[in-house]
Amino acid sequence: MKKNIILIILFSFSSISVAEKLSINERLIEAAKKGQLSEIKAALSEEADINFTNEKGYSALTEAIANGHLDIVRTLIENGADINIINKKGSTPLMLAANVGNIEIVNFLLDKGVDINATNNSGYFALVFAVSKNHLEIVNSLIKNGANINQQDNKKNTSLMFAAHRGLSDIIKTLIAGGADINLKNRRGDTALDIAIIGNKNKSAEILIAHGAILKVDLNMLFYSAEEDLIKTIELLIKLDSSIINKPDNRGQTALMLAVKNGYSKIVEILLKHGANANMQDHRGDSVLIYAVKKDNEKNIKLLINYGAEVNFQGRGKRTALMAAAEKSSPELVQFLIDKGADIHIKSKYNDTALQYAIESNRIKNAEVLIENGAILKANHVKLIDAAEGGHIEMVNLILKQDKKIINQQNREGVNALIIASAKGHLKTVNVLLNYGANPNIITQEGRSALYFASAYGYTEIVDALIRKKAKQGSRDLRGDTPLIIAASRGHTETVKLLLDNGADVNSANYLSETALKHSVFKKEVVKTLLEKGADTNIVTRKGETALLFAIENRCLDSIKLLLQYGADPNITDLENKTALIMATDNNDIETVKQLLEKGAHVNKKDVVGRTALHYAAYDYRGNIEIVKLLVNAGADINTKDNYGRTPLMHALSKEAIFKLLIEKGGDVNSQDKDGNTPLLIAAGKYPNVVPVLLKWGAKVNVHNNEHETPLSKAISKPEIFKLLLQKGADINSKDIYGQTLLMKTSDTKLAKLLIGNGVDINATDIYGETALSIVSYEGLKEMVEFLLKQGANTSLGYPITNAVKKKHFEIVELLLKKKANINEKDGAGKTALIMAVERRDIETIEFLLKHSSDINSDVKLTALITAVDKYRRYAKGYVEIIEMLLEHNIDPAHKSKDHDGSTALICAAGRGYVNIVQILLDKMSSYEQQDNHGDTALLKAVDNNRVEVVEFLLKKGADIKARNSDGDTAIILAGNAKIIEQLLEHGADVNAVNKKGESALSNMARSQCSWSSEGKLNIVKLLLKNGADPKINPQLISCINNTKMIELLLSHGADPDVKDDHGSPALSLAIKKYGDLYKVFLKHKADVDLKDKKGLTPLMYAVRTNKLSKVKYLVEKGADITATNNRGETALQMAAECYNRDVYIYLKSLKK
């Protein structure tokens, strides 16, 4: 214990010492910063670390230097301060002294032997700091004390380069005198001279050049000097290498172009004197002269022309200098260019002359100069319209002097000069045009005149000018709007007055029957002006609106008042049969409602949905009791019904004050709407606070609507209202249209107890067979389920298990199972919970059900196992796991688990080619030779569906190769795949086995070849024949008679060539009838040339009917009997005569002779 105390004391003492030490070091730095020598000495006497650096990297010495305290610096160094200590940037005390410019401290440090050429993190050294801050005295001292004058920083910059960059002429001279290498290059390859030139330090550049600096002669330097007005540099560059003077950059620009572009006349003159090409052009095609004109630099223009610049050179867009001058420069410059030979008639790429450019840019003086010098102004309406649009009066005058005839010409939209000037409000331009005789009544494509546009924008003075020139006020645009209508709609009162004073028809309407008055309702002053001029307040538009209705719709209160004062009819209705009163009520506009009622508005008029103003006033979201009072006092029918059978009272249920008022005024509390709802039915579900009021006023509690809902059923989620209704005699056993009782609608156990206690049948079922228990099981209401089960709910009614499983309410399932619920119950579609879980790939639910012994072999159309196999195709991964889980709970599924076709899971999987599923099933089966309703085994199903892998697997497992289905088919008879047939043959399949129709594998394949016409099937026939298939068994020559290759193959293997079809027709005769030269194949294989059909017709007679002489001759050559007769006693010759087969007849007749 004592030892521990000593350790604690020592530890505490040690901690205090560290803290004090830290404090002393900081005090030392602070004292050095402030120049407090006594504090410095005190700190040192307390053993402060003289070389301590703080978080910022400052030491006592660096702080003393930074603040110029020589005495402190001296004291610190004398007491052992490191004279080469560095801060965070790697700077030494000497660098800091050089930077702040303290020559005394610098010299003191040098005397103490500091490293004069030390570098910091950036490679900077003391000399650079002194140069950068222009401390000439320190620079001299450092050089005198042996500083490396050519030392370079991390970027290879020297002190001379830093001086050149800042333009420090005296320091440059000092450095050069001290032996600085004037032509050293930095990392970028720049010398001090390059840096001076780039930095526009001309004097520094001159000093460097004077001391032998080598000037880098290249295009970049030339361009830079031209752009920065470096006259001496330019002269030197040209002197060193005049060949670069006309070299262009990658844009095709030369130094001359850059000098011209920047307006440096002296540079331009120097370059021209030394041979710069005055006619060079850039990549866009602009010449140097065009550059000068664009800058409007007369001196440069004159210089260029004096040095031979081609005044008519055409650059980009074939524009000349004159065009550029006409567009942007002074008339004096335009004249100068003309005097120097500029051609005023040259045209640009777009066929424009210099005059056109002057006009388009509104350079009137330039245009006049050009015209005076012979330029021809080809006046046209486009130029005139452009000038009028900009209000360029002088240009308008100039154009019209050239050609007055164009004054009324219009563009594609029908706009002319007067129309555009009027629309833009250019009064002076309008007057000029009118004075030149412009027609004020020309209209645009939209039917709008100059007066229309001036009226639309309220340009009253222009309107006045146009009217004085006889502008027609009755003109209309495509909508039928007149100048008055548009002026009124825009609220231009003064314009409206002027138009009316000059005869405008105040009641003129557009094609929608809208007048100026209707459009003006937003502007009280315009409305008043129109009414004073006799505007008709009751004109109805095609939309069924009057000015009053439009004003009410848009809440224009001042206009409404004026319109009513001037006789607006308050009872006119719109197309929806809405009156002004209905609109005002709907807008909650009480002042307008008062005015309308004062003017005799009918309170009981209905709109198209049968509602009166009172309906709208009472409506739940906008109800206004003051408006309701006004309407009721004015005689509104309180019990009127709209088209849905609803009264104002029904609409007012959410507005208690309105609701009570209507009841007090006689509102019918038992009125029913078309859905059978009464106010109480509506209120019980949505507005419980008014239920007591309705009951007080005699509302019937057992009324029901069309869906057999009662107030009690509506109040099922509102216990207080529910109890109140019960107290008032509500029928607790009522059912809705779906047969649901109140118990089925509640999730409240207290209410459920109340219902059951009052006799509600706990086991009642609705029309879907659901009970209260099955409904709450679906909804997952555990507490309610427990309650119903305690109350004796029957678990075998409805679908409680399947409903709970659907929503994965496993706790509820457990509760139901404890009450003997059948886990294998089926829903309305006959599916068990397990099947539904399998369909959803719900592993969790499947595990739960299997744990509770759910029957996987339920006798429905698809069992759980077959369902899993059926779904496997789409969700392969998930269903393998499910199938394995199901099989673990029944090791012999083949005996019981069958679908509606009698297929087991194995047969289904085999038929669909699920070889891995087949393997899983076989591993769990004791027998797998089960058959479906058609007698097919798994092998037969796989063969019939060409499932090669499954067939191979089943054969290896010993599947019965001789098994037959109900048609007597064996596997090889059904096979249609060469690989499957080979497998079957390898396992001993009887190639000549026949089914109940006598068909073998060969006859089946030969028949199918007829429709499929596949080379693969022909190969299968060859394979069967190769393996001993008998072509005489149920021969199929007739069915494949359209396939020559198949016929040839079968006949060559011994098929009977004289086979007949079901009608007794020999194959030879059929071949002759339809199939080209196929008959020759039959004859080649010894077909009977005279074999007759049922009618006694021989092959020769068939040939006669085809009218093919070649066939007839061939048959005769093969020994056909020409004398043979049919059942009617006719020979081939007689048949030829009957068929008018002339050539055949002649041939056969010749044989008879």
PDB file of C-alpha atoms in Angstrom, residues 754 763 1075:
ATOM      1  CA  LEU A 754     -71.181  -6.173 -26.839  1.00  0.00           C
ATOM      2  CA  ASN A 763     -70.426 -18.074 -36.777  1.00  0.00           C
ATOM      3  CA  TYR A1075     -47.546 -35.593-108.084  1.00  0.00           C
TER       4      TYR A1075
END
